[in-house]
């Protein structure tokens, strides 16, 4: 007989992306892996995602519910498709529910196409949030399920908290559900022109500075921050940073006024998917005790990106090409870097001017730079494995996952000391080296010169084989798995006063 799990919660996750279904960045990694980690801790998980139609992996799903959601006063049909994911070591499978309405979600991109946001993103995601609330009603009112937590992620789902709490008189049967909003990136708030407020279907008094209005515009994230029972973000340092004008993106005051403050829970990694000893994307596997496979990965990566198979340091960047990531700093120091004995690999997609600049750099230094513009999951794994160093010069970084993957793959991160980068990479210093704790390199000033001098320091240490080996080993031996972070989320849920039940 399965043993009873005390205090097992039913947690509903709502997000706009999650692996393995849809991904543009770290949000997807977190939502997918956190759901599995919570299930392994004995909690019941229902994950709600937009039904991205033909973009989704082809699997068997059944239609679990059908209803309509008012859009601009007209009822619009939604069907909720359902699938279950078995989780090794968990007593319940994860239930995944897709909110399907093809005109909104069966598109080429998640949020944009050809570098342009879809003009109807407010329609799409307020529709999604309203459908989520309807699903909760079906689960509670019709199926008699007990739901404890609605865990929301970023602006795309923030309005769920507004519908649930600001219109609580319409949702009395959902009154005991507590909401947690996790902010993964304050740089994306879901801001739309004021006149679009009516698209949300919310009563007009909510379009005020104490609710969703933000300098005359609609701000979805602001609404979520105000109406959620708790707010968290993805590292303790970012939780402090966003209370300042420098990092708060205009919402620092709103965040500071939240009773209970903003908690910081550092992201983990899915240690089953990101494991160099088992990673099927790699040409060879390896582990901390035997890294010979990493050399094979490096050669294969050089081949894959058309670089000569030289025994020189291989530096890499992976990420969305946006101002946030600070890759422009790297572009500025390319002439100096290319004068050194090294190779650079870039994987990314995003701002067209950054794409053009990297393309021009690749043309100029064809034998030194490997470039792939676009999104390629397998290549991201092979770069993490085949490179010697990963550069993350982010202007801000709520947590960052790429540096965590680098640590696990024995690739030394060079990071700007901000947000989760500060919390997860132990900087190279005499004291941290002596104590065997150093895992990478930090710099503070977001300037090309400091980036260059930090890379030069890293290259120097790379030449000292024993010291480099110690850095790599201590990175690979970190416990970066989700287990502890998932437990920290459970503590946050409990702080909201929910009490689970024994489920067997
Ligand atoms: P962010 O969420 O801000 O984009 P993170 O470091 O948290 O940054 O997560 C980025 C995730 O997206 C990582 O899993 C990384 O491997 C992946 N990624 C980013 N750009 C690409 C790309 N062009 N191709 C494949 N994977 C990418
Ligand atoms: C965001 C952040 C990134 C974080 C990710 C997952 O997109 O930019 O730092 O790791 O979300 O939480």
XYZ file of C-alpha atoms and ligand atoms in Angstrom:
543
model
C 0.000 0.000 0.000
C 1.342 3.460 -0.847
C 2.382 5.344 2.285
C 0.369 8.405 3.293
C 2.002 11.750 2.691
C 1.162 14.222 5.453
C 0.433 17.792 4.434
C 0.249 17.005 0.762
C -0.859 20.146 -1.067
C -2.713 20.470 -4.345
C -0.778 23.125 -6.229
C -2.040 24.600 -9.481
C 0.751 26.124 -11.572
C -0.206 28.551 -14.315
C 2.440 29.693 -16.770
C 2.928 30.698 -20.382
C 5.735 28.201 -20.966
C 7.140 24.990 -19.489
C 9.512 22.289 -20.699
C 9.000 19.995 -22.505
C 6.067 21.826 -24.135
C 7.108 25.365 -25.026
C 10.221 27.361 -24.214
C 11.752 30.731 -24.978
C 13.954 30.965 -21.860
C 14.559 29.957 -18.271
C 10.917 30.393 -17.222
C 10.077 27.189 -19.088
C 12.907 25.263 -17.419
C 11.773 26.434 -13.991
C 8.054 25.747 -14.369
C 8.672 22.282 -15.838
C 11.312 21.198 -13.330
C 9.677 22.753 -10.255
C 6.419 20.949 -11.032
C 8.250 17.608 -11.140
C 10.257 18.389 -7.987
C 7.097 19.288 -6.036
C 5.409 16.109 -7.259
C 8.408 14.114 -6.016
C 7.949 15.745 -2.597
C 4.457 14.233 -2.512
C 2.332 17.176 -3.685
C -0.386 16.997 -6.283
C 0.357 19.217 -9.270
C -1.945 20.565 -11.958
C -0.090 22.596 -14.565
C -2.037 24.996 -16.796
C -0.491 26.153 -20.071
C -1.759 27.787 -23.252
C -2.482 25.107 -25.855
C 0.125 26.170 -28.392
C -1.385 23.847 -31.009
C 1.006 22.527 -33.589
C 4.017 23.798 -31.593
C 3.341 21.245 -28.843
C 4.971 17.806 -28.933
C 2.571 15.354 -30.534
C 1.066 13.298 -27.708
C -2.209 11.729 -26.856
C -4.463 14.227 -25.074
C -8.137 14.103 -24.302
C -10.577 16.969 -24.101
C -11.357 17.280 -20.390
C -13.596 20.368 -20.346
C -15.334 22.737 -22.711
C -16.770 26.126 -21.848
C -16.788 29.680 -23.091
C -15.011 32.805 -21.907
C -16.381 36.262 -22.672
C -14.158 38.223 -25.046
C -15.272 41.784 -25.758
C -18.745 40.786 -24.585
C -18.935 37.738 -26.894
C -18.675 34.214 -25.536
C -15.600 32.509 -26.989
C -15.177 28.735 -26.966
C -12.320 27.122 -25.086
C -11.499 23.482 -24.842
C -9.229 22.178 -22.117
C -7.054 19.297 -23.201
C -5.495 17.063 -20.605
C -2.505 14.777 -20.324
C -0.755 13.106 -17.399
C 2.991 12.884 -16.896
C 4.311 10.050 -14.763
C 7.041 11.175 -12.390
C 9.497 8.599 -11.078
C 9.382 8.586 -7.297
C 6.101 10.529 -7.081
C 2.800 9.139 -5.855
C 0.767 11.203 -8.354
C 1.406 11.972 -11.987
C 1.495 15.664 -12.933
C -1.756 16.664 -14.639
C -1.173 19.094 -17.505
C -4.144 21.087 -18.783
C -3.870 23.049 -22.011
C -6.145 26.037 -22.590
C -6.918 25.675 -26.295
C -8.224 28.388 -28.542
C -6.389 28.095 -31.850
C -6.767 31.706 -33.072
C -4.902 32.911 -29.982
C -2.361 30.203 -29.333
C -1.715 28.147 -32.481
C 0.835 30.596 -33.842
C 4.475 30.528 -34.921
C 5.740 32.294 -31.783
C 4.729 32.351 -28.141
C 4.692 36.119 -27.714
C 5.991 37.515 -30.986
C 6.945 36.908 -34.573
C 9.645 38.557 -36.697
C 10.876 40.492 -33.631
C 7.448 42.058 -33.071
C 5.146 41.357 -30.151
C 1.720 40.150 -31.232
C -0.557 43.198 -31.067
C -3.250 41.210 -29.257
C -1.108 39.912 -26.381
C -3.409 41.490 -23.801
C -6.414 39.753 -25.394
C -4.513 36.463 -25.490
C -3.247 36.395 -21.930
C -6.275 37.954 -20.231
C -8.266 35.273 -22.059
C -5.848 32.626 -20.764
C -6.155 33.931 -17.184
C -9.954 33.987 -17.339
C -9.956 30.450 -18.666
C -7.675 29.393 -15.780
C -10.207 30.730 -13.264
C -12.992 28.831 -15.049
C -10.926 25.658 -14.862
C -10.538 26.161 -11.111
C -14.332 26.405 -10.876
C -14.805 23.149 -12.757
C -12.247 21.383 -10.551
C -13.711 22.695 -7.296
C -17.441 23.044 -7.994
C -18.000 20.076 -10.300
C -15.176 17.673 -9.586
C -15.069 18.426 -5.852
C -11.291 18.733 -5.797
C -9.541 20.589 -2.989
C -7.092 23.145 -4.348
C -4.636 24.837 -2.006
C -2.332 27.061 -4.026
C -2.471 28.875 -7.338
C 1.171 29.536 -8.246
C 1.483 32.173 -10.968
C 4.527 33.028 -13.037
C 5.250 36.427 -14.623
C 2.908 38.954 -16.225
C 1.220 36.488 -18.566
C -0.549 34.826 -15.626
C -0.539 37.722 -13.122
C -4.117 38.705 -14.006
C -5.341 35.394 -12.520
C -4.730 36.910 -9.074
C -6.704 40.009 -10.032
C -9.709 38.016 -11.318
C -9.645 35.752 -8.271
C -9.117 38.300 -5.509
C -10.508 41.574 -6.850
C -13.683 39.793 -7.987
C -13.785 37.404 -5.030
C -17.579 37.814 -4.699
C -17.887 36.005 -8.050
C -15.610 33.215 -6.878
C -16.692 32.408 -3.343
C -16.141 28.672 -3.818
C -12.484 29.432 -4.631
C -12.054 31.606 -1.533
C -9.637 29.301 0.266
C -7.125 29.123 -2.624
C -4.002 31.176 -1.891
C -2.027 32.794 -4.692
C 1.735 33.142 -5.032
C 3.135 35.220 -7.880
C 6.740 34.488 -8.842
C 8.415 37.293 -10.760
C 11.026 35.821 -13.063
C 11.946 39.065 -14.746
C 10.758 42.522 -13.778
C 11.841 43.810 -17.177
C 8.697 42.287 -18.696
C 5.549 43.652 -17.067
C 2.860 43.230 -19.700
C 2.260 46.947 -20.296
C -0.483 47.946 -22.751
C -2.105 51.249 -23.759
C -4.715 52.492 -21.253
C -7.676 52.219 -23.656
C -7.032 48.452 -23.904
C -8.045 48.048 -20.246
C -11.576 47.120 -21.315
C -10.175 43.994 -22.954
C -9.513 42.552 -19.505
C -13.230 42.629 -18.673
C -12.315 44.023 -15.236
C -14.460 46.774 -13.693
C -13.204 50.253 -14.572
C -12.409 51.326 -10.951
C -9.528 48.829 -11.134
C -7.912 51.046 -13.721
C -6.461 53.278 -11.034
C -2.961 53.875 -9.623
C -3.732 51.647 -6.621
C -4.512 48.737 -8.976
C -3.537 48.132 -12.603
C -2.870 51.626 -13.890
C 0.764 52.527 -14.433
C 1.382 56.027 -15.781
C -1.792 55.890 -17.861
C -1.110 52.370 -19.164
C -2.355 48.920 -18.122
C 0.276 46.974 -16.185
C -0.568 43.286 -15.723
C 2.377 42.471 -13.464
C 1.544 45.376 -11.172
C -1.994 44.003 -10.793
C -0.597 40.587 -9.913
C 1.818 42.043 -7.353
C -0.998 43.931 -5.647
C -3.613 41.183 -5.641
C -1.529 38.046 -4.954
C -1.323 36.721 -1.419
C 2.480 36.551 -1.714
C 5.174 37.552 -4.170
C 8.491 35.880 -4.725
C 11.343 36.088 -7.151
C 14.050 33.711 -8.243
C 17.063 34.607 -6.054
C 17.602 36.393 -2.738
C 19.868 39.046 -4.280
C 17.328 39.924 -6.987
C 14.627 40.073 -4.268
C 16.658 42.858 -2.630
C 17.697 44.531 -5.881
C 14.149 45.009 -7.160
C 13.311 47.189 -4.189
C 15.736 49.790 -5.591
C 15.131 52.336 -8.347
C 18.044 50.850 -10.347
C 16.458 47.401 -10.691
C 12.782 47.968 -9.806
C 11.727 49.034 -13.333
C 9.285 51.519 -11.787
C 7.614 48.921 -9.550
C 10.043 49.246 -6.613
C 7.486 51.273 -4.622
C 4.671 48.773 -5.268
C 6.957 45.906 -4.253
C 8.186 47.684 -1.134
C 4.600 48.223 0.011
C 3.737 44.555 -0.040
C 3.172 43.209 3.426
C 5.298 40.126 3.843
C 7.851 41.540 1.394
C 9.263 39.690 -1.578
C 10.837 36.282 -0.979
C 13.788 35.044 -2.994
C 13.969 31.350 -3.845
C 16.953 30.432 -6.012
C 16.179 28.311 -9.051
C 17.499 24.792 -9.293
C 18.150 22.670 -12.371
C 16.543 19.486 -13.592
C 19.473 17.260 -12.728
C 18.055 14.404 -14.855
C 17.903 16.493 -18.027
C 21.099 18.513 -17.448
C 23.533 15.753 -16.528
C 26.758 15.358 -18.544
C 26.904 11.698 -17.507
C 23.570 10.904 -19.209
C 22.922 13.731 -21.672
C 21.838 12.172 -24.969
C 22.492 15.434 -26.870
C 26.248 14.987 -26.289
C 28.646 13.006 -28.472
C 30.324 11.688 -25.286
C 29.312 11.605 -21.645
C 31.493 12.466 -18.656
C 31.463 13.177 -14.932
C 33.558 15.032 -12.341
C 35.844 12.014 -11.780
C 36.442 11.292 -15.448
C 36.282 14.286 -17.750
C 37.801 12.678 -20.841
C 34.396 12.883 -22.556
C 34.473 16.673 -22.202
C 37.472 16.827 -24.540
C 35.521 14.784 -27.099
C 32.613 17.221 -26.721
C 34.935 20.183 -27.307
C 36.337 18.779 -30.570
C 32.882 17.839 -31.812
C 31.569 21.303 -30.981
C 34.419 22.972 -32.851
C 33.565 20.764 -35.830
C 29.839 21.455 -35.577
C 30.406 25.213 -35.682
C 33.110 25.122 -38.364
C 36.024 26.054 -36.105
C 39.462 24.462 -36.388
C 40.058 21.735 -33.783
C 42.723 23.669 -31.892
C 43.713 23.216 -28.298
C 42.849 26.793 -27.275
C 40.415 28.070 -24.636
C 36.857 27.925 -25.929
C 34.597 30.692 -24.599
C 30.837 30.701 -25.074
C 27.696 32.731 -24.691
C 24.166 31.352 -24.782
C 21.059 33.447 -24.374
C 18.419 35.830 -25.539
C 20.128 38.676 -27.382
C 18.708 41.554 -25.357
C 20.031 44.579 -23.492
C 19.515 42.657 -20.210
C 22.164 40.103 -21.089
C 24.949 42.661 -21.699
C 26.285 40.926 -24.823
C 26.945 44.371 -26.318
C 29.805 44.642 -23.777
C 31.293 41.528 -25.305
C 30.921 42.929 -28.822
C 32.878 45.996 -27.742
C 35.900 43.983 -26.626
C 35.940 41.608 -29.595
C 38.923 43.293 -31.301
C 41.032 42.734 -28.140
C 39.704 39.204 -27.587
C 40.347 38.190 -31.173
C 43.958 39.207 -30.712
C 44.301 36.383 -28.177
C 44.691 32.674 -28.677
C 41.076 31.611 -28.135
C 37.791 30.750 -29.828
C 34.309 32.095 -29.124
C 30.942 30.460 -29.675
C 27.666 32.375 -29.651
C 24.182 30.842 -29.532
C 21.306 33.274 -29.334
C 18.397 35.024 -30.920
C 16.750 38.338 -30.265
C 17.355 42.012 -31.025
C 18.101 42.397 -34.714
C 20.941 44.891 -34.221
C 22.743 42.441 -31.912
C 22.129 39.615 -34.379
C 23.615 41.783 -37.144
C 26.655 42.707 -35.061
C 27.399 39.076 -34.227
C 26.920 38.130 -37.884
C 29.404 40.813 -38.933
C 31.875 39.631 -36.260
C 31.550 36.046 -37.505
C 32.311 37.187 -41.061
C 35.367 39.097 -39.907
C 36.752 36.363 -37.620
C 35.451 33.279 -39.409
C 38.125 30.970 -37.973
C 37.712 32.224 -34.409
C 33.998 32.698 -33.907
C 31.264 30.064 -34.174
C 27.772 31.528 -34.440
C 24.292 30.074 -34.436
C 21.423 32.540 -34.509
C 18.195 30.844 -33.494
C 16.904 28.555 -30.801
C 18.503 25.107 -30.617
C 18.074 23.120 -27.401
C 20.537 20.361 -28.338
C 23.220 22.859 -29.323
C 22.772 24.638 -25.968
C 23.607 21.331 -24.237
C 26.591 20.697 -26.511
C 27.955 24.204 -25.905
C 27.608 23.824 -22.137
C 29.590 20.580 -22.426
C 32.189 21.490 -25.048
C 33.227 24.958 -23.845
C 35.794 25.917 -21.240
C 34.131 29.136 -20.041
C 30.675 30.681 -20.278
C 30.329 34.459 -20.229
C 27.236 36.123 -18.681
C 27.795 39.876 -18.532
C 24.152 40.540 -17.591
C 23.100 44.039 -16.599
C 20.612 42.293 -14.362
C 19.859 38.605 -13.936
C 16.972 37.482 -11.716
C 18.569 34.054 -11.387
C 20.053 32.706 -14.599
C 20.124 29.032 -15.459
C 22.882 28.917 -18.054
C 25.571 29.460 -15.386
C 24.049 26.626 -13.332
C 24.231 24.297 -16.338
C 27.835 25.440 -16.881
C 28.791 24.574 -13.307
C 27.305 21.107 -13.736
C 29.062 20.624 -17.092
C 32.517 21.710 -15.852
C 32.445 24.963 -17.816
C 33.636 27.865 -15.687
C 31.226 30.825 -15.558
C 32.409 34.420 -15.861
C 29.517 36.530 -14.584
C 28.538 40.023 -13.594
C 27.858 40.081 -9.849
C 24.128 40.688 -9.914
C 20.951 38.800 -8.972
C 21.190 35.039 -9.051
C 24.622 35.170 -10.687
C 25.964 36.654 -7.434
C 24.156 33.977 -5.427
C 25.215 30.919 -7.419
C 28.799 31.505 -8.599
C 31.524 31.670 -5.914
C 34.109 34.193 -7.137
C 37.766 33.364 -7.647
C 39.669 34.986 -4.758
C 42.688 33.851 -2.734
C 40.412 32.879 0.180
C 37.862 30.964 -1.924
C 40.610 29.221 -3.868
C 42.409 28.126 -0.707
C 39.184 26.843 0.809
C 38.284 25.045 -2.440
C 35.001 26.964 -2.820
C 35.711 29.082 -5.914
C 33.599 28.104 -8.939
C 33.948 31.048 -11.343
C 34.763 34.705 -11.904
C 32.802 37.844 -10.949
C 32.956 41.442 -12.094
C 30.817 44.318 -10.886
C 31.114 47.330 -13.162
C 29.066 46.681 -16.337
C 31.759 48.056 -18.624
C 33.727 46.533 -21.504
C 37.021 47.164 -19.671
C 36.055 45.246 -16.535
C 34.662 42.417 -18.625
C 37.917 42.256 -20.573
C 40.129 42.270 -17.475
C 38.011 39.526 -15.884
C 38.279 37.366 -19.016
C 42.048 37.971 -19.013
C 42.224 36.817 -15.392
C 40.212 33.696 -16.263
C 42.500 32.937 -19.212
C 45.519 33.294 -16.960
C 44.054 30.853 -14.426
C 43.116 28.478 -17.289
C 46.871 28.212 -17.932
C 47.443 27.007 -14.350
C 46.169 23.487 -14.788
C 45.814 22.452 -11.150
C 43.985 25.630 -10.096
C 41.663 25.380 -13.108
C 40.948 21.747 -12.340
C 40.027 22.682 -8.770
C 37.614 25.362 -10.044
C 35.958 22.939 -12.465
C 35.689 20.191 -9.863
C 34.153 22.379 -7.207
C 31.570 23.643 -9.758
C 30.683 20.129 -10.859
C 30.253 18.974 -7.272
C 27.688 21.649 -6.307
C 24.208 20.412 -5.483
C 22.146 22.476 -7.903
C 19.107 20.217 -7.980
C 15.582 21.453 -7.324
C 15.054 19.485 -4.152
C 15.978 22.210 -1.625
C 14.419 25.057 -3.655
C 11.178 23.110 -4.055
C 11.115 22.648 -0.261
C 11.591 26.407 0.109
C 8.524 26.980 -2.098
C 6.552 24.564 0.084
C 7.554 26.636 3.143
C 6.276 29.737 1.341
C 2.967 28.011 0.558
C 2.593 27.018 4.197
C 3.290 30.565 5.316
C 0.106 31.508 3.466
C -1.795 29.390 5.941
C -2.733 26.478 3.671
C -2.991 23.084 5.280
C -2.744 20.072 3.093
C -4.304 16.729 3.718
C -3.072 13.185 3.984
C -3.076 11.692 0.547
C -2.103 8.139 -0.086
P 16.468 33.829 -19.446
O 15.360 33.084 -18.837
O 16.560 35.238 -18.980
O 16.483 33.728 -20.921
P 18.194 31.836 -18.139
O 19.673 31.753 -18.021
O 17.418 31.721 -16.896
O 17.855 33.188 -18.926
O 17.646 30.663 -19.059
C 17.911 30.588 -20.412
C 17.504 29.210 -20.874
O 17.213 29.288 -22.256
C 18.589 28.174 -20.717
O 17.985 26.898 -20.613
C 19.345 28.294 -22.044
O 20.029 27.129 -22.368
C 18.181 28.536 -22.980
N 18.495 29.285 -24.197
C 18.632 30.623 -24.320
N 18.854 30.952 -25.606
C 18.862 29.793 -26.291
C 19.034 29.471 -27.672
N 19.253 30.405 -28.579
N 18.956 28.169 -28.031
C 18.732 27.204 -27.089
N 18.569 27.446 -25.785
C 18.626 28.727 -25.388
C 13.935 34.979 -16.339
C 15.257 35.566 -15.917
C 16.294 34.553 -15.554
C 15.714 33.411 -14.741
C 14.527 32.818 -15.476
C 13.884 31.676 -14.727
O 13.694 34.939 -17.659
O 15.765 36.476 -16.864
O 17.350 35.168 -14.830
O 16.678 32.411 -14.520
O 13.553 33.785 -15.676
O 13.495 32.041 -13.435
